[in-house]
PDB file of C-alpha atoms in Angstrom:
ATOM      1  CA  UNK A   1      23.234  34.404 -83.191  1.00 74.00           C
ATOM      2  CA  UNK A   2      22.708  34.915 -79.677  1.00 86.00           C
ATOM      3  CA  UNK A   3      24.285  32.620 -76.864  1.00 90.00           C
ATOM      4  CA  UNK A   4      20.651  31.138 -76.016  1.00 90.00           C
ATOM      5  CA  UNK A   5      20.067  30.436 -79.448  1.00 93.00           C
ATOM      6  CA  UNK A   6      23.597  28.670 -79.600  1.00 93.00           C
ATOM      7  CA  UNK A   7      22.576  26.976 -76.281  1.00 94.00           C
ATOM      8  CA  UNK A   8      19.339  25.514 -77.411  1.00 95.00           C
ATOM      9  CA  UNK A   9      20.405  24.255 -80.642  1.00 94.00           C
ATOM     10  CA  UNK A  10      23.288  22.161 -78.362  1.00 95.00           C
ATOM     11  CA  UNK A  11      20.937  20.643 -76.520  1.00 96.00           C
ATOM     12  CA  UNK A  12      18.328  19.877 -79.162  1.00 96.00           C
ATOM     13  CA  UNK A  13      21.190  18.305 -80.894  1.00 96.00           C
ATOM     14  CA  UNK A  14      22.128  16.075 -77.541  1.00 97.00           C
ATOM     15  CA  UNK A  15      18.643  15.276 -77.080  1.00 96.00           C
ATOM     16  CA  UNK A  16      18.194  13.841 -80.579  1.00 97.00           C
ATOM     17  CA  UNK A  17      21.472  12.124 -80.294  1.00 97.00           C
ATOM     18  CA  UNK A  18      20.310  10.709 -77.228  1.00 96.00           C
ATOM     19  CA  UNK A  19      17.070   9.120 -78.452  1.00 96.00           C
ATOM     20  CA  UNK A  20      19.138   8.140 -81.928  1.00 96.00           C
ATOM     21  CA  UNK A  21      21.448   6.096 -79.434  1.00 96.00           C
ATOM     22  CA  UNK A  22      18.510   4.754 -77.098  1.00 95.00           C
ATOM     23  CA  UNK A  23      16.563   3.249 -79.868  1.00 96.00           C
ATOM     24  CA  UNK A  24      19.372   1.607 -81.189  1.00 95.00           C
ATOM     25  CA  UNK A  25      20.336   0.145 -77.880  1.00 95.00           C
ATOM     26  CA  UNK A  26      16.338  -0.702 -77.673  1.00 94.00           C
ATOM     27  CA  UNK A  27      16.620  -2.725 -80.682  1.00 95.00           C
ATOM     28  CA  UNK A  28      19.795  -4.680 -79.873  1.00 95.00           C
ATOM     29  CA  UNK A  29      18.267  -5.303 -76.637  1.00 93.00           C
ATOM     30  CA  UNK A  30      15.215  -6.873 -77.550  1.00 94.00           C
ATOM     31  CA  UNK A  31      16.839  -9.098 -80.352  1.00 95.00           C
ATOM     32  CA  UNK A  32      18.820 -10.384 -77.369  1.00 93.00           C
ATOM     33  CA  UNK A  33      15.658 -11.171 -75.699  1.00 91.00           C
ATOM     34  CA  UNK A  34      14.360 -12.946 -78.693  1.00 92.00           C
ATOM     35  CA  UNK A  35      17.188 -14.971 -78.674  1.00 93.00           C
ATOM     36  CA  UNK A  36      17.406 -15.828 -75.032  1.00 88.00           C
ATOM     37  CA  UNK A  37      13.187 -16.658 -75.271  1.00 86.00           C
ATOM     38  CA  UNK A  38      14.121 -19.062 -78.223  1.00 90.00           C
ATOM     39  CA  UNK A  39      16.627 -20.829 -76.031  1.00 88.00           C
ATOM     40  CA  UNK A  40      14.210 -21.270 -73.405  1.00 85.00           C
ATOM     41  CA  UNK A  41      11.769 -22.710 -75.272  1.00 85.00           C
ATOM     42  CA  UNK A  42      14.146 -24.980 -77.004  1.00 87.00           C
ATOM     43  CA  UNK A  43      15.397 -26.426 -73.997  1.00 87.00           C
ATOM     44  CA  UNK A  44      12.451 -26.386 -71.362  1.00 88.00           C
ATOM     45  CA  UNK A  45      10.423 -29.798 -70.893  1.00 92.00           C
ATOM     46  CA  UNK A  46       7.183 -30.743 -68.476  1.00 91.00           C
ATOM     47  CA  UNK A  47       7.343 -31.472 -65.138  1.00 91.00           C
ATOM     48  CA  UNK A  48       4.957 -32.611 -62.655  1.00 92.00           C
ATOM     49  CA  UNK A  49       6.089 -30.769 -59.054  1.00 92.00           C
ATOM     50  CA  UNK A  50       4.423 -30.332 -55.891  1.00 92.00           C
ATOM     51  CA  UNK A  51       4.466 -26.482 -54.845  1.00 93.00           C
ATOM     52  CA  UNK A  52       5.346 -25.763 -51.467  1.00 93.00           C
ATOM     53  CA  UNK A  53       6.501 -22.066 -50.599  1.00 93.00           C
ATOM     54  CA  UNK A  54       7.040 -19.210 -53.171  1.00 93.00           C
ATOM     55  CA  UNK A  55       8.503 -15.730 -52.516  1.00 92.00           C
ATOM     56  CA  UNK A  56       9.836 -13.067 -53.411  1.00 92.00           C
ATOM     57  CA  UNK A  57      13.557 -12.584 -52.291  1.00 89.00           C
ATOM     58  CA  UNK A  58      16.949 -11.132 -53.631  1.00 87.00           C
ATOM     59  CA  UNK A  59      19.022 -14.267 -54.924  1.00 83.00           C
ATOM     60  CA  UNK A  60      21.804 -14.273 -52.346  1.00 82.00           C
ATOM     61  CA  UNK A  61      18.919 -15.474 -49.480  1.00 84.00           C
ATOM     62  CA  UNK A  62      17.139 -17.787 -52.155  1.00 84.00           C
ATOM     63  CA  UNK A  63      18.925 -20.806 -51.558  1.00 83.00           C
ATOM     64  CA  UNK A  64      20.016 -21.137 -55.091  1.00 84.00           C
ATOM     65  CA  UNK A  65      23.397 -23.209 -56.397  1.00 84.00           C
ATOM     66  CA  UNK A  66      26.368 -21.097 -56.533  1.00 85.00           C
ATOM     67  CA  UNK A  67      27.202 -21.355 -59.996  1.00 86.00           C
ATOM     68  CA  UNK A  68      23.442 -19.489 -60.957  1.00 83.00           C
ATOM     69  CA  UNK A  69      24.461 -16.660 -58.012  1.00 84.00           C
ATOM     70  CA  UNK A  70      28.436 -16.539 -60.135  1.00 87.00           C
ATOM     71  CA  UNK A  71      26.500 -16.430 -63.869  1.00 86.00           C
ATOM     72  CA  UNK A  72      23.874 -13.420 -62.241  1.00 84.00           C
ATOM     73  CA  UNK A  73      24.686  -9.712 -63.143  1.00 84.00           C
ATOM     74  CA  UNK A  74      25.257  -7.871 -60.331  1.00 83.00           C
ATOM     75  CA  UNK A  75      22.201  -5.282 -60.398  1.00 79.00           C
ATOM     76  CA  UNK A  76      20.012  -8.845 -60.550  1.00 80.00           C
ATOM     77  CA  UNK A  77      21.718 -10.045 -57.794  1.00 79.00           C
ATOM     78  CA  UNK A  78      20.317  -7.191 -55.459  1.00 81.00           C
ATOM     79  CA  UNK A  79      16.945  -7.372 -56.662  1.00 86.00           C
ATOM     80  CA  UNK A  80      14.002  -9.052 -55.559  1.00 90.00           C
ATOM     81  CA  UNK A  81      13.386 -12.051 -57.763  1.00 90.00           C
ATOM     82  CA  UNK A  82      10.328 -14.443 -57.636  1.00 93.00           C
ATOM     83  CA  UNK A  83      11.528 -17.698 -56.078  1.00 93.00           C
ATOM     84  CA  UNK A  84       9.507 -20.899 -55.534  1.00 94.00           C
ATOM     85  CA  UNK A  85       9.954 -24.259 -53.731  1.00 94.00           C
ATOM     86  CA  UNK A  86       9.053 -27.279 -55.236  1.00 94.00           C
ATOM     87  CA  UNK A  87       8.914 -31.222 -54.697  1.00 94.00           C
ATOM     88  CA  UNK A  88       9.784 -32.736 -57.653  1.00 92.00           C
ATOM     89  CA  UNK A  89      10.588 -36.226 -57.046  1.00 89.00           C
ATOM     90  CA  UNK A  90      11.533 -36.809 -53.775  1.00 92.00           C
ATOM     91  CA  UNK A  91      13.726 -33.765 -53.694  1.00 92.00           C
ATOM     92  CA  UNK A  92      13.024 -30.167 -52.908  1.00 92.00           C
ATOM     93  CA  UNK A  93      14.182 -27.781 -55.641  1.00 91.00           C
ATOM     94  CA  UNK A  94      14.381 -23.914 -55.894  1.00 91.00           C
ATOM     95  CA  UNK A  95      12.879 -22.724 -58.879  1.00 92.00           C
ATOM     96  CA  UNK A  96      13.295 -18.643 -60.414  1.00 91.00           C
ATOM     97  CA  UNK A  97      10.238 -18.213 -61.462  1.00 92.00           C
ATOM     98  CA  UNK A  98       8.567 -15.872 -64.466  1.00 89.00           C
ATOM     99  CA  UNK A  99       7.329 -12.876 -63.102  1.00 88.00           C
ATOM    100  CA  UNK A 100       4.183 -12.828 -65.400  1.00 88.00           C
ATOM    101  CA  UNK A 101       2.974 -16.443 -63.735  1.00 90.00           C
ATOM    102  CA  UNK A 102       4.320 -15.949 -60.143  1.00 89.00           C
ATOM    103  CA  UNK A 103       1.068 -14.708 -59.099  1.00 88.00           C
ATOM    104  CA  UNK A 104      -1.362 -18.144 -60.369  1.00 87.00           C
ATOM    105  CA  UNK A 105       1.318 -20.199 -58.923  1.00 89.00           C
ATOM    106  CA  UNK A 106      -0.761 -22.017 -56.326  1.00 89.00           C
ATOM    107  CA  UNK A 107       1.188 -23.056 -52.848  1.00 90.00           C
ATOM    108  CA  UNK A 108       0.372 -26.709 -51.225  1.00 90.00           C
ATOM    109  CA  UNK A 109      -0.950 -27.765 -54.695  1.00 89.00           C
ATOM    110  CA  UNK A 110       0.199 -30.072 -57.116  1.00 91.00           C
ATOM    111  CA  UNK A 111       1.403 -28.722 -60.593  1.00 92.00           C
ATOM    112  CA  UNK A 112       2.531 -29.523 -64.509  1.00 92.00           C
ATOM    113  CA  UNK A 113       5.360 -26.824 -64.966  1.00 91.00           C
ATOM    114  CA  UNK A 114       6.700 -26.140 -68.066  1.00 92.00           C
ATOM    115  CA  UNK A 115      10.694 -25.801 -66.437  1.00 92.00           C
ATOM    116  CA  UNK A 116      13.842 -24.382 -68.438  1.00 89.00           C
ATOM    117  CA  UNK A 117      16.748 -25.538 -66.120  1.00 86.00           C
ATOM    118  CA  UNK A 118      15.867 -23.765 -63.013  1.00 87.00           C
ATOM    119  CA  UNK A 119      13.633 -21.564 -64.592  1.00 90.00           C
ATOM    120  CA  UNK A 120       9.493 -21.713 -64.389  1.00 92.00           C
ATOM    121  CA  UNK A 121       7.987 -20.515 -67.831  1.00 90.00           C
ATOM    122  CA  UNK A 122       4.103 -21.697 -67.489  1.00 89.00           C
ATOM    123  CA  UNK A 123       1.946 -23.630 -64.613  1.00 91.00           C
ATOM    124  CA  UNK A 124      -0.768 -25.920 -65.732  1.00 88.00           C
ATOM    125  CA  UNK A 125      -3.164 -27.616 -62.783  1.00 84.00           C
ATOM    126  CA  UNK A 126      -2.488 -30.786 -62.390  1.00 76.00           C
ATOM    127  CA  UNK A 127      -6.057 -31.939 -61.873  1.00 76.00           C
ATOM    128  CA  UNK A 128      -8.107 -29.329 -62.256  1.00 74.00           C
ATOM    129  CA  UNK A 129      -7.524 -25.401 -64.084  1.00 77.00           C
ATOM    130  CA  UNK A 130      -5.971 -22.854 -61.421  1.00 76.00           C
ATOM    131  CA  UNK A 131      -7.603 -20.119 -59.960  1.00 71.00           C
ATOM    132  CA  UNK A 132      -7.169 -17.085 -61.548  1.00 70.00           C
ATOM    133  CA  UNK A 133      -5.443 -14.685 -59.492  1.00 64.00           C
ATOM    134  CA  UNK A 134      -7.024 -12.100 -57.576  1.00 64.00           C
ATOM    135  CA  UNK A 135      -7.287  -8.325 -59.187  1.00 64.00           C
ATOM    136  CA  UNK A 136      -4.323  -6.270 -57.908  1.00 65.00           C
ATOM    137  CA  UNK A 137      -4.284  -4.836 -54.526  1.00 71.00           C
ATOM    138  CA  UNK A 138      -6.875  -1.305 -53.781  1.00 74.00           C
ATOM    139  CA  UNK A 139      -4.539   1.869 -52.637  1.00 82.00           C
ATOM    140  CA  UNK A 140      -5.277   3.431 -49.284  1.00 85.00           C
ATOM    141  CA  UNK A 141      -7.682   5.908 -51.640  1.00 87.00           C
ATOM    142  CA  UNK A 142      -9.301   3.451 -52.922  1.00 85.00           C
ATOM    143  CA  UNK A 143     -10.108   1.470 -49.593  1.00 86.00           C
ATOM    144  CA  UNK A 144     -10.749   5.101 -47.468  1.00 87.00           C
ATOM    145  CA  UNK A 145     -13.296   5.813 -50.151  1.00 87.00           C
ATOM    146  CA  UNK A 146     -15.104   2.223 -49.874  1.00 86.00           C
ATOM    147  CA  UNK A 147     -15.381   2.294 -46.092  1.00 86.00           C
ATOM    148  CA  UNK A 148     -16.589   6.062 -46.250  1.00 85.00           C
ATOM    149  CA  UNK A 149     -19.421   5.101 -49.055  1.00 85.00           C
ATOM    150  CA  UNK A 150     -20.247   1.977 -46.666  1.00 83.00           C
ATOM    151  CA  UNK A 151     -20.416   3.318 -43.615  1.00 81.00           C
ATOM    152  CA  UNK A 152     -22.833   6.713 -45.150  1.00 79.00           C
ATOM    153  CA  UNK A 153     -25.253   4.580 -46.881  1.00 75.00           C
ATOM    154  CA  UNK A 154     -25.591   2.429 -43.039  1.00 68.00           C
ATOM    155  CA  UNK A 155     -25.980   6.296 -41.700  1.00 67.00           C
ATOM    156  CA  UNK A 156     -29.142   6.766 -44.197  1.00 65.00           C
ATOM    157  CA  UNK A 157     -30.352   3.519 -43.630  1.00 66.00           C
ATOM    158  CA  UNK A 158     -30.805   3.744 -39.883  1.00 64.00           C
ATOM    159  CA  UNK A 159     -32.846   7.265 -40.294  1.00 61.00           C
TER     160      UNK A 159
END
């Protein structure tokens, strides 16, 4: 055998090792993640809360309790993270909220949260549905491409 031949069959076998070793760290993963979901359903409850800010910020600036920033893994500590002020009661709460949601949560507007300890699941309107939230954002492409289209068919118009 020659050496590329030796070569090739080394990697071949590291790449199948590799995605032998990823799948199985896939599937512990996500039965972690089935069992963290099931505790969060288990324990959240409905709460009626009055929106006032929400952002997205790393969790050092957010403004939440120590012992969430001490529990935190460090890469999540460095990320962006959706955060949202509420009223509930009369006292102002930071909330971590689901990133799947963060976009219908309405700001100045009265809600029913479904809430897991500090943790927004699902918004409801309080008297009337939510808005759905606006399609994603155009690229530059996109937008360069409507103004050009706009501005030729004005062009033919005025001839």
């Amino acid at each position: 055998m020659s050496t590329v031949t030796i070569v090739l069959l080394v990697v071949l076998a590291l790449l199948i090792a590799g995605a032998v070793a990823l799948y199985f760290f896939g599937k512990r993963l996500q039965k972690k993640q089935e069992d963290q979901q099931a505790q969060i359903a288990a324990s959240s409850q409905s709460v009626s809360m009055l929106i006032i800010d929400k952002k997205k910020l790393k969790l050092k600036d957010a403004g939440l309790p120590a012992a969430v920033l001490e529990q935190a893994p460090k890469l999540m500590r460095r990320s962006k993270m959706p955060i949202v002020k509420a009223k509930v009661g009369p006292k102002i709460t930071t909330f971590i909220c689901d990133a799947e949601i963060f976009d219908m949560v309405p700001v100045k507007k009265e809600v029913k949260a479904t809430v897991s300890g500090l943790y927004i699941t699902s918004v409801r309107g309080l008297h009337r549905p939510l808005a759905k939230p606006e399609k994603a954002k155009k690229g530059l492409r996109a937008r360069l491409k409507r103004k050009y289209n706009e501005l030729n068919g004005k062009l033919k118009e005025s001839k």
